[in-house]
Coordinates of C-alpha atoms and ligand atoms in Angstrom, one line a residue:
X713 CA 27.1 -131.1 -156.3
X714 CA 26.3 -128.2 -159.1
X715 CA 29.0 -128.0 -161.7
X716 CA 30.5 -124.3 -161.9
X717 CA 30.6 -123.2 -164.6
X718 CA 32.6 -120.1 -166.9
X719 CA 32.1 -119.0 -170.3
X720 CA 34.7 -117.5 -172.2
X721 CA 33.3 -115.7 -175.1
X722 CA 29.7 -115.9 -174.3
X723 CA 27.5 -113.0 -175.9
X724 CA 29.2 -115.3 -178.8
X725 CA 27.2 -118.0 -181.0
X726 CA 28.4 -120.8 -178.7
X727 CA 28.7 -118.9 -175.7
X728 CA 25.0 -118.2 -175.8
X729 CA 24.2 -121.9 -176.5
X730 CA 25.6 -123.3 -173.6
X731 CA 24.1 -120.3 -171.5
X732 CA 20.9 -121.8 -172.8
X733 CA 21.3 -125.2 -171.8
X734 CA 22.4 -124.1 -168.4
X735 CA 19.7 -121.6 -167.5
X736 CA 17.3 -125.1 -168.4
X737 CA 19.0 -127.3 -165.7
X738 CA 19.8 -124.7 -162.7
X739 CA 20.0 -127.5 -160.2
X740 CA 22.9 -129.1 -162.6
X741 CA 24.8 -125.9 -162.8
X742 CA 26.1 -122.5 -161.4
X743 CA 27.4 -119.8 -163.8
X744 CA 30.6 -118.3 -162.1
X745 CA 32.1 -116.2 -164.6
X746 CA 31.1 -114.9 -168.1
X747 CA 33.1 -113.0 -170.3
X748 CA 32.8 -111.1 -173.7
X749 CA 34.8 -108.7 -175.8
X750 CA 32.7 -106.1 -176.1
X751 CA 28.9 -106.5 -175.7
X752 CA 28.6 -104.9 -172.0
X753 CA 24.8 -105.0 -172.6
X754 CA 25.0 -109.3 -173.4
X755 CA 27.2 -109.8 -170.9
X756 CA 25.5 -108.1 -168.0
X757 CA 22.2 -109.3 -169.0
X758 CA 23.6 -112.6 -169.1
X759 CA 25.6 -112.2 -165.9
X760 CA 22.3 -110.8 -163.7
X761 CA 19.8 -113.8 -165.5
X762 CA 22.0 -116.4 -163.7
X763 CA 23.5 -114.7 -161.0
X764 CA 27.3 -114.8 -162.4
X765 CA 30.4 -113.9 -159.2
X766 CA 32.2 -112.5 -162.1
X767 CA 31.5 -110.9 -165.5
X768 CA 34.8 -109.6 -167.3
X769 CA 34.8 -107.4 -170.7
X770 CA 38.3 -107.8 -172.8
X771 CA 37.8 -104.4 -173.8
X772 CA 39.2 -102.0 -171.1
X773 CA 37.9 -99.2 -172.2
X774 CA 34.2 -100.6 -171.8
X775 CA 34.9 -101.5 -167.9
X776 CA 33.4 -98.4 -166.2
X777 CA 30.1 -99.2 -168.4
X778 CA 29.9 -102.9 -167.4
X779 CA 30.9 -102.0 -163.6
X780 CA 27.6 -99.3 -163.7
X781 CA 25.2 -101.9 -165.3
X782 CA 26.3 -104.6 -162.7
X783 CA 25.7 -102.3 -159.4
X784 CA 23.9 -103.9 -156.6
X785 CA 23.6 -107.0 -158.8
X786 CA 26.4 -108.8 -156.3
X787 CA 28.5 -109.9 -159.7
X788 CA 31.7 -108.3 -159.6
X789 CA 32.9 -106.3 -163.2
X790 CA 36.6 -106.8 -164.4
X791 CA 38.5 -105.9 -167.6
X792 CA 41.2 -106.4 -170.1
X793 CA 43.8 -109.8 -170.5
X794 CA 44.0 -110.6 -166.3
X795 CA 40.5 -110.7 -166.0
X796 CA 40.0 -113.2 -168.7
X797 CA 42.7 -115.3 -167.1
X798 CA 40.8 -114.9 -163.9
X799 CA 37.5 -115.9 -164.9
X800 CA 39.2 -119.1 -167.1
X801 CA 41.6 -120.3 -164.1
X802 CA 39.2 -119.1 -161.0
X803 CA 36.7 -120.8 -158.9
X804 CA 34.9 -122.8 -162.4
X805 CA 35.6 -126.5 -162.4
X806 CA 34.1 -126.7 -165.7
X807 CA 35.2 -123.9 -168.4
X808 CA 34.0 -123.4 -171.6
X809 CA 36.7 -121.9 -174.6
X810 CA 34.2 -120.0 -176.9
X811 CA 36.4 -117.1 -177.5
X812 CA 36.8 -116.5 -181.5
X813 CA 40.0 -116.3 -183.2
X814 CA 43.9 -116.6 -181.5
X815 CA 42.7 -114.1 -178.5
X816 CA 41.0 -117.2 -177.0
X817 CA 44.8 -118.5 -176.9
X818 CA 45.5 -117.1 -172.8
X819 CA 42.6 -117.7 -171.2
X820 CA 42.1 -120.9 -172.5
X821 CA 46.1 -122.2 -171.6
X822 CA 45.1 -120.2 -168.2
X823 CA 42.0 -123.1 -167.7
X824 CA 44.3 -125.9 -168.9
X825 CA 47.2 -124.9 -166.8
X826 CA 45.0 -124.7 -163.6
X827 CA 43.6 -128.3 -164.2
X828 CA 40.1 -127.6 -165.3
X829 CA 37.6 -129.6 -167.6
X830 CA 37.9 -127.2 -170.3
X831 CA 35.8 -128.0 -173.3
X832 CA 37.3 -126.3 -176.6
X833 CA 35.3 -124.5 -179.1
X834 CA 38.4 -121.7 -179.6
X835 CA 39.5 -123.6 -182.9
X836 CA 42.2 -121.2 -183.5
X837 CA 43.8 -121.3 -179.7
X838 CA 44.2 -125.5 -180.7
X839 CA 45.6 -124.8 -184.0
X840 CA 48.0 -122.5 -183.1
X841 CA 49.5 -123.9 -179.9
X842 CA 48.4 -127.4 -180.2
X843 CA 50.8 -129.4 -178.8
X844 CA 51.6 -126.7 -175.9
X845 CA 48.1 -127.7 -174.9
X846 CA 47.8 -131.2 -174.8
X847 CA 51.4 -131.1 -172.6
X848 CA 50.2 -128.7 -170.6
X849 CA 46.9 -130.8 -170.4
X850 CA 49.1 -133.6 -169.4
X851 CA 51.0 -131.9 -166.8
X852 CA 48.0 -130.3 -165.3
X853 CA 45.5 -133.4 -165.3
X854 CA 43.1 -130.7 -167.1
X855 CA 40.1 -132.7 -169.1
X856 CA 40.1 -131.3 -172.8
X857 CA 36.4 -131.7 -174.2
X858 CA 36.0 -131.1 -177.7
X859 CA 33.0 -129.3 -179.0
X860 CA 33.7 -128.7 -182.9
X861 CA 30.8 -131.1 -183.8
X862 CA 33.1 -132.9 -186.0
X863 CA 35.3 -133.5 -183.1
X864 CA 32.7 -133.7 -180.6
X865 CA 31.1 -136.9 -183.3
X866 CA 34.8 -138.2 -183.3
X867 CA 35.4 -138.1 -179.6
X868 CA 31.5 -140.1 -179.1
X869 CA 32.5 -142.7 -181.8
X870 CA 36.3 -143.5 -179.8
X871 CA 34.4 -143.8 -176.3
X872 CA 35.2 -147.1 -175.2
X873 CA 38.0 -148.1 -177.3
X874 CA 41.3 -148.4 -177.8
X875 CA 43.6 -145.8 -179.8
X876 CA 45.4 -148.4 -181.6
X877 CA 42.6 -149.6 -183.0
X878 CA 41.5 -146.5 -184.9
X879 CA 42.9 -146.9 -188.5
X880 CA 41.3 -144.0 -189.9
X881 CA 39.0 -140.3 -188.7
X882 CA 36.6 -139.0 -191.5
X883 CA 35.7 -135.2 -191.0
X884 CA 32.7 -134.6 -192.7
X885 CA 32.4 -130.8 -194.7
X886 CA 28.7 -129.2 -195.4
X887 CA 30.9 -127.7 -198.2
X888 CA 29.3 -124.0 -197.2
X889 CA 27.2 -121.9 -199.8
X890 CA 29.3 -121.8 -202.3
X891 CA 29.5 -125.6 -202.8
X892 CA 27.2 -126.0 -206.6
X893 CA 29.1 -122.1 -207.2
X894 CA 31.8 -121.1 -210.2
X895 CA 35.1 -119.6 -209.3
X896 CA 33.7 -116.7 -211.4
X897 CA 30.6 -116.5 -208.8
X898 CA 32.8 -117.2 -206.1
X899 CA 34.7 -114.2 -207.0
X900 CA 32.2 -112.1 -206.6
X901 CA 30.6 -113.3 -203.6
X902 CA 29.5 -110.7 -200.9
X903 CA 30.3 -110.5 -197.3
X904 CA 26.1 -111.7 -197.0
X905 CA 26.4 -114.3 -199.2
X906 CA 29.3 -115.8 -197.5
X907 CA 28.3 -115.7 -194.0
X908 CA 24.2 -117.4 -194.6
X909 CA 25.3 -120.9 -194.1
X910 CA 22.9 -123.4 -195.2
X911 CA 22.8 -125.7 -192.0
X912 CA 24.6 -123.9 -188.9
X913 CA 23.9 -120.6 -187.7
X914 CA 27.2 -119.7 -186.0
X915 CA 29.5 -116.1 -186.3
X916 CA 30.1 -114.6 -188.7
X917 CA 34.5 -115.5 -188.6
X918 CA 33.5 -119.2 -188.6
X919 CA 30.9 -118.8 -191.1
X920 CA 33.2 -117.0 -193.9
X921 CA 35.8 -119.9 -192.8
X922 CA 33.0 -123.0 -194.0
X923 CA 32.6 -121.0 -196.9
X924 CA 36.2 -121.0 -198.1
X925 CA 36.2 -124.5 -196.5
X926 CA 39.1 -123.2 -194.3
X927 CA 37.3 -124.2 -191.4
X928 CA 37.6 -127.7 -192.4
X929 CA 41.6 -127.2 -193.0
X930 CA 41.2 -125.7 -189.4
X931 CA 39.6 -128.7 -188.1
X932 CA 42.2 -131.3 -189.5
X933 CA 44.8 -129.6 -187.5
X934 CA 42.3 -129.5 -184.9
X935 CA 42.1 -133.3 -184.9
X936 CA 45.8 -134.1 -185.6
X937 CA 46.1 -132.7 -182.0
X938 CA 43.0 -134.0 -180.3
X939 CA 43.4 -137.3 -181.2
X940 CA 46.8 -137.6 -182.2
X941 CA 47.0 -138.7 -185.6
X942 CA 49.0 -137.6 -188.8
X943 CA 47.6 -135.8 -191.5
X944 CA 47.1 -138.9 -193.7
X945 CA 45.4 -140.7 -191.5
X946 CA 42.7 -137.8 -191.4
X947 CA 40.7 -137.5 -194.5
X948 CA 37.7 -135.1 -195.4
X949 CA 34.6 -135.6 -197.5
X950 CA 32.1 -133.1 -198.4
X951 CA 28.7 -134.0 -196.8
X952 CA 25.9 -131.2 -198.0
X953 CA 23.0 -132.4 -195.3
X954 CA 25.2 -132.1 -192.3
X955 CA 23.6 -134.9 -190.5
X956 CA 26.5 -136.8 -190.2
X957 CA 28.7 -135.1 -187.9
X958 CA 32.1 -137.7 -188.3
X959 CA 33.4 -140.6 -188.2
X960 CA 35.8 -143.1 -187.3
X961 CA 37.0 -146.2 -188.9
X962 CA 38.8 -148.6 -186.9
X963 CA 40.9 -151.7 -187.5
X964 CA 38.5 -154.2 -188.5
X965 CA 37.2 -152.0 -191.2
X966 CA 34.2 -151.1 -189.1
X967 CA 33.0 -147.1 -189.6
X968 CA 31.0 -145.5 -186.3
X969 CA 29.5 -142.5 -187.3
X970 CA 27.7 -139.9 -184.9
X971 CA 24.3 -137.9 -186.6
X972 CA 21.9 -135.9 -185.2
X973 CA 20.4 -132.3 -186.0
X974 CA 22.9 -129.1 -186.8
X975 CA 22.5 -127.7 -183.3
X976 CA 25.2 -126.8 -181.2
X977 CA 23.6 -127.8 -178.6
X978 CA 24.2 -131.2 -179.3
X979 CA 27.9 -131.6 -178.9
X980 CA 28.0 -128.6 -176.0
X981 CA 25.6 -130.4 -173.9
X982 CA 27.9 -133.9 -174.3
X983 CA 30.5 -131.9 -172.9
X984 CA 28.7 -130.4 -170.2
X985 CA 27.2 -133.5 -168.8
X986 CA 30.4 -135.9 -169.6
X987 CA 30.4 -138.4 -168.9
X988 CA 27.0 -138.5 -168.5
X989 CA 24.5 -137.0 -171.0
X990 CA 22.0 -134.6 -170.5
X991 CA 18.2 -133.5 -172.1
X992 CA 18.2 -131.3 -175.0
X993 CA 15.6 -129.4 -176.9
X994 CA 17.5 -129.8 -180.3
X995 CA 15.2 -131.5 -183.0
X996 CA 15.1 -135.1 -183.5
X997 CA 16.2 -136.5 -187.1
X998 CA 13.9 -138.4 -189.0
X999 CA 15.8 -140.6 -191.4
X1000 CA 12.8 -141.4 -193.4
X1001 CA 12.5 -137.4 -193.9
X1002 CA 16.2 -137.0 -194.5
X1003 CA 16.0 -139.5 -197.4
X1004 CA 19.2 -140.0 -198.2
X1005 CA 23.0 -139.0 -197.3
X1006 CA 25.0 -137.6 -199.6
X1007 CA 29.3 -137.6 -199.9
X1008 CA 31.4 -136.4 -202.2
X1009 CA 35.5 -135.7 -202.7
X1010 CA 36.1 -131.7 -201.6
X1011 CA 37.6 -129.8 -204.6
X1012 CA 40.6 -128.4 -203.9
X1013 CA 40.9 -126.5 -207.3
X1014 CA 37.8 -124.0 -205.7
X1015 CA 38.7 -124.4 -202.1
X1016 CA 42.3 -124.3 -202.0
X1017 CA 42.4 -123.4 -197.9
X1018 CA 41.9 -126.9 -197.4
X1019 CA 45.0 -128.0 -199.4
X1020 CA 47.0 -124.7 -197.6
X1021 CA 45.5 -126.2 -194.2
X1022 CA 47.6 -129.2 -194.9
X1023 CA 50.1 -127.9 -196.0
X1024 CA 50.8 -126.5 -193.0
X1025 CA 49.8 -129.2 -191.0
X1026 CA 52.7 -131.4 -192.8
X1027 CA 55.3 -128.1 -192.8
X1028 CA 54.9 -127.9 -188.6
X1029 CA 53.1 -125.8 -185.7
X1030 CA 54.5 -122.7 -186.8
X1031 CA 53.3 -122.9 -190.4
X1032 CA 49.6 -123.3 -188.5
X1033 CA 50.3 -120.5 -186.4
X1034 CA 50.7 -118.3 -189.7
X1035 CA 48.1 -120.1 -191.7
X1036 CA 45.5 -119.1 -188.9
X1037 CA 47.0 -115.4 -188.1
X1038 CA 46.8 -114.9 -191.9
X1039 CA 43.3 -116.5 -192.6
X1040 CA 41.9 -114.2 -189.7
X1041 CA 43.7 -110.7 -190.7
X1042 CA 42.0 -112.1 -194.4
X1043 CA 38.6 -113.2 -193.1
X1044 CA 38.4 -109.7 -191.0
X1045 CA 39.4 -107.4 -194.2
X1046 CA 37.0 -109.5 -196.5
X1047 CA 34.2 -108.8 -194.1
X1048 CA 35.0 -105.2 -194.3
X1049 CA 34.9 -105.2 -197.9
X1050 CA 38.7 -104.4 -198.3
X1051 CA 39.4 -107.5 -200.7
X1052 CA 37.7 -110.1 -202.7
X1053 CA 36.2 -114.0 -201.4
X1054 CA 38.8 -115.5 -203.3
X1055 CA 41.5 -112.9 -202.2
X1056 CA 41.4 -115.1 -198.6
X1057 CA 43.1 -117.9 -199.5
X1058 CA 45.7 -116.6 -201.6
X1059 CA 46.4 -114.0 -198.8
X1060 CA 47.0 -117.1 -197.1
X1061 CA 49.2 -118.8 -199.5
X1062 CA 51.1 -115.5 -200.1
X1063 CA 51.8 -115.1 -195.9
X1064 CA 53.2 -118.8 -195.8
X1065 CA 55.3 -118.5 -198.4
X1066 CA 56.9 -115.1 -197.1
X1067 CA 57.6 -115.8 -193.3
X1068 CA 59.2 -117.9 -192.1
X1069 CA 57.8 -119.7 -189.2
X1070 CA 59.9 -122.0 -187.0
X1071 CA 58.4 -124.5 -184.2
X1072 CA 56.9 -121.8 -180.8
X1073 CA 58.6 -123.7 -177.9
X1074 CA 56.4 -121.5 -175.5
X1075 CA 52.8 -119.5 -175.5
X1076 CA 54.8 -116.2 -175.4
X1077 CA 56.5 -117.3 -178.9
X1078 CA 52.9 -118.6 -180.4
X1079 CA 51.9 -114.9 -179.9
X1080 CA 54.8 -113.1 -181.0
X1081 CA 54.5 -115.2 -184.3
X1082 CA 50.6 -114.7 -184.7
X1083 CA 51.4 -111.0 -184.5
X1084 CA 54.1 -110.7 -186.8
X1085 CA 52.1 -113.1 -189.3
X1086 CA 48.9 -110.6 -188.6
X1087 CA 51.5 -107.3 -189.3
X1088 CA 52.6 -108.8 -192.4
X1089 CA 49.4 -109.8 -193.6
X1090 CA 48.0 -106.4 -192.9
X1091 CA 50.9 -105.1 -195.0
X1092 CA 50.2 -107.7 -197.9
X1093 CA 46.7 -106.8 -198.2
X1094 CA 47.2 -103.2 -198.1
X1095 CA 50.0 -103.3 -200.8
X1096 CA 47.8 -105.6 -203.2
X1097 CA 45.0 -102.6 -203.3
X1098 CA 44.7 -100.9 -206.1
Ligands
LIG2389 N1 29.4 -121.0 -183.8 C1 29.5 -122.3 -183.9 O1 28.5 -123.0 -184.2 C2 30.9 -122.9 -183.7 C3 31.0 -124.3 -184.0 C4 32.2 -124.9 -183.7 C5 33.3 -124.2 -183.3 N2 33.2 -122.9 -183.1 C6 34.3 -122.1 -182.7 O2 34.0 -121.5 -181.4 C7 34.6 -120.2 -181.3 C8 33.5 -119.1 -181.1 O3 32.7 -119.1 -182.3 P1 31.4 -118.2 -182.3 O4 30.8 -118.6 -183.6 O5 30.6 -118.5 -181.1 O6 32.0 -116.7 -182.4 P2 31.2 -115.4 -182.2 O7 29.7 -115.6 -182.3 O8 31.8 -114.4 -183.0 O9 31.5 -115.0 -180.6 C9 32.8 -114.8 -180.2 C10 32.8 -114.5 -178.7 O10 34.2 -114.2 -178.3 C11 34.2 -112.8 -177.8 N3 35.4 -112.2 -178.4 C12 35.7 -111.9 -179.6 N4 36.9 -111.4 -179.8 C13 37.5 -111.4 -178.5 C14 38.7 -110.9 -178.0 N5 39.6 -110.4 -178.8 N6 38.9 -111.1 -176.7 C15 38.0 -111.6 -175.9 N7 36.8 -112.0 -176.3 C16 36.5 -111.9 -177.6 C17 33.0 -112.2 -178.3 O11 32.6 -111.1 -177.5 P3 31.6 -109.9 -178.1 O12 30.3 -110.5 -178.4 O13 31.6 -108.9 -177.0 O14 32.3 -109.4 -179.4 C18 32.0 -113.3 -178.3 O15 31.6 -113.5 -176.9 C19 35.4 -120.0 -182.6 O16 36.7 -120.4 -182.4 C20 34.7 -121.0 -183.6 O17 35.6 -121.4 -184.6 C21 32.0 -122.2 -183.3

């Protein structure tokens, strides 16, 4: 039987990945339902090349648009918050979270909640509601696939083995473009500067997040939940050639580490086959080209959103929630040229130290908090300008 499939977020980076591995194996898979924020044009194109049910924009006001590109085309064209929900909790059995940034947050609970195999690229919906996910995971008998590829290495290396016999997860850090950079350089890095990764093309919010090394601090929360471990059990090292995706040490003092090339593709096509695995076109590593395999300690001192990242991590879920809310309103008004590179992470420092964030018992009071935190960071920025 063809798995069905929905893509939340996919005009996006990953989104269009796993659209590419599933137009190569139509007798594997059936696109359902796509969805997208804004790009009517991706999204329709997307939705007639592989003959979608249901193609949804988040953006209401773009709906007549999208309903007149996808006439006679047999997909149907809905809008706004309900039809996210729809397309994440409808007739997919396999649902992919690739929506940027805390809106992923609904939609994916929606997939989770209605006992889906949802593999999780939405970073932000994990680190904000964490735990809600994993009990509603429980409760549901939903799958949770991770496709971070730091995640995605970790959850490779534990196939097969017991949880008590994991002593230790090393996330591995490219360290971004600014890693050889000053403080002074970093000061005055540009919006360009900061999104050209050196190994991953992915957006541009992820991108500015591996350059402040945020992302990382993102992605220890990330595993703190997937793979339920404490912070100190969770360590980081800065690995430059990215071929080394993570690892895990275990008991015995053995390390299993996952490599391959810095292609999505790789970890999104583990999840869309699990537990199988499937052909990819990503490029094969040659060691002997690769040379060597470089790690170092990450400096806090330049990248202090990893230290915040923990931080929060150790303070509780709603110190994450404002930690992410913050980094975003931050990320969004250093993109627009509004503030400085290293204006991010003390906006981030500033916003946990002034609200006061207590543990969300419920999705509704995630949201509520990530809105107040993205208010008050908006007011924070705005009062800082000259
Ligand atoms: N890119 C990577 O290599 C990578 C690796 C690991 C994890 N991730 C994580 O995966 C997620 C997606 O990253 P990405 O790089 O693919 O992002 P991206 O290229 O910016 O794409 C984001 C997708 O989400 C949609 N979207 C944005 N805001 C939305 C909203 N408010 N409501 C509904 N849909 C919205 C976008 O639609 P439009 O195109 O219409 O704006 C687009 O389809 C992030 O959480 C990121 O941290 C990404």
């Amino acid at each position: 039987m063809k798995r069905r499939i929905a893509i939340l977020g996919a005009t996006g980076s990953v989104g269009r990945s796993t659209l590419d591995l599933v137009e190569r194996s139509p007798a594997r898979f059936e696109v359902v339902a796509l969805t997208a924020r804004g790009n009517v044009e991706g999204l329709a194109d997307a939705a007639m090349r592989t003959g979608a049910k249901l193609a949804v924009i988040a953006d209401e006001a773009r709906y007549d648009e999208l309903r007149d590109r996808l006439e006679g085309s047999g997909c149907r064209a809905a809008a706004g918050a309900e039809g996210l929900v729809e397309a994440a909790s409808g007739d997919a059995d396999w649902v992919m979270a690739a929506i940027v940034g805390c809106a992923g947050l609904v939609p994916t609970m929606a997939a989770i909640e209605a006992g889906k195999t949802v593999a999780l690229a939405n970073k932000e919906a994990l680190v904000t509601a964490g735990a809600l996910m994993m009990d509603a995971a429980a409760r549901s008998g939903a799958t949770l696939l991770p496709v971070d590829s730091e995640h995605n290495a970790i959850f490779q290396c534990l196939a097969g083995s017991r949880r008590e016999d994991v002593s230790r997860l090393v996330l591995t850090a490219s360290g971004g473009p600014f890693l050889g950079s000053s403080l002074e350089q970093m000061s005055e890095a540009t919006p360009d500067q900061a999104v050209a990764h050196p190994r991953w093309s992915m957006g541009a919010k992820i991108s500015v997040d591996s350059a402040t090394l945020m992302n990382k601090g993102l992605e220890l929360i990330e595993a703190h939940h997937l793979f339920a471990l404490p912070s100190e059990r969770i360590d980081v090292v800065v690995h430059p050639q990215s071929v080394v995706h993570s690892l895990v040490e275990f008991v015995d003092g053995s390390m299993l580490a996952q490599l391959g090339s810095a292609d999505m593709r790789i970890p999104i096509a583990y999840t869309l086959a699990w537990p199988e695995r499937m052909a990819t076109p990503s490029q094969r590593l040659s060691l002997t080209e690769i040379g060597r395999l470089d790690f170092e300690a990450p400096d806090l001192e330049r990248f202090p959103a990893l230290r915040l990242a923990r931080e929060a991590l150790e303070r509780g879920e709603g110190a994450a929630i404002v930690l992410n809310g913050a980094n975003e309103i931050a990320v969004q008004a250093f993109l627009e040229g509004r503030i400085g590179f290293c204006d991010i992470s003390r906006t981030v420092e500033r916003a946990l130290g002034e609200i006061d964030a207590s543990r969300p018992r419920s999705v509704e009071e995630v949201v509520a908090l990530d809105g107040e935190t993205r208010d008050r960071t908006s007011a924070l920025i705005a009062e800082s300008r000259p």
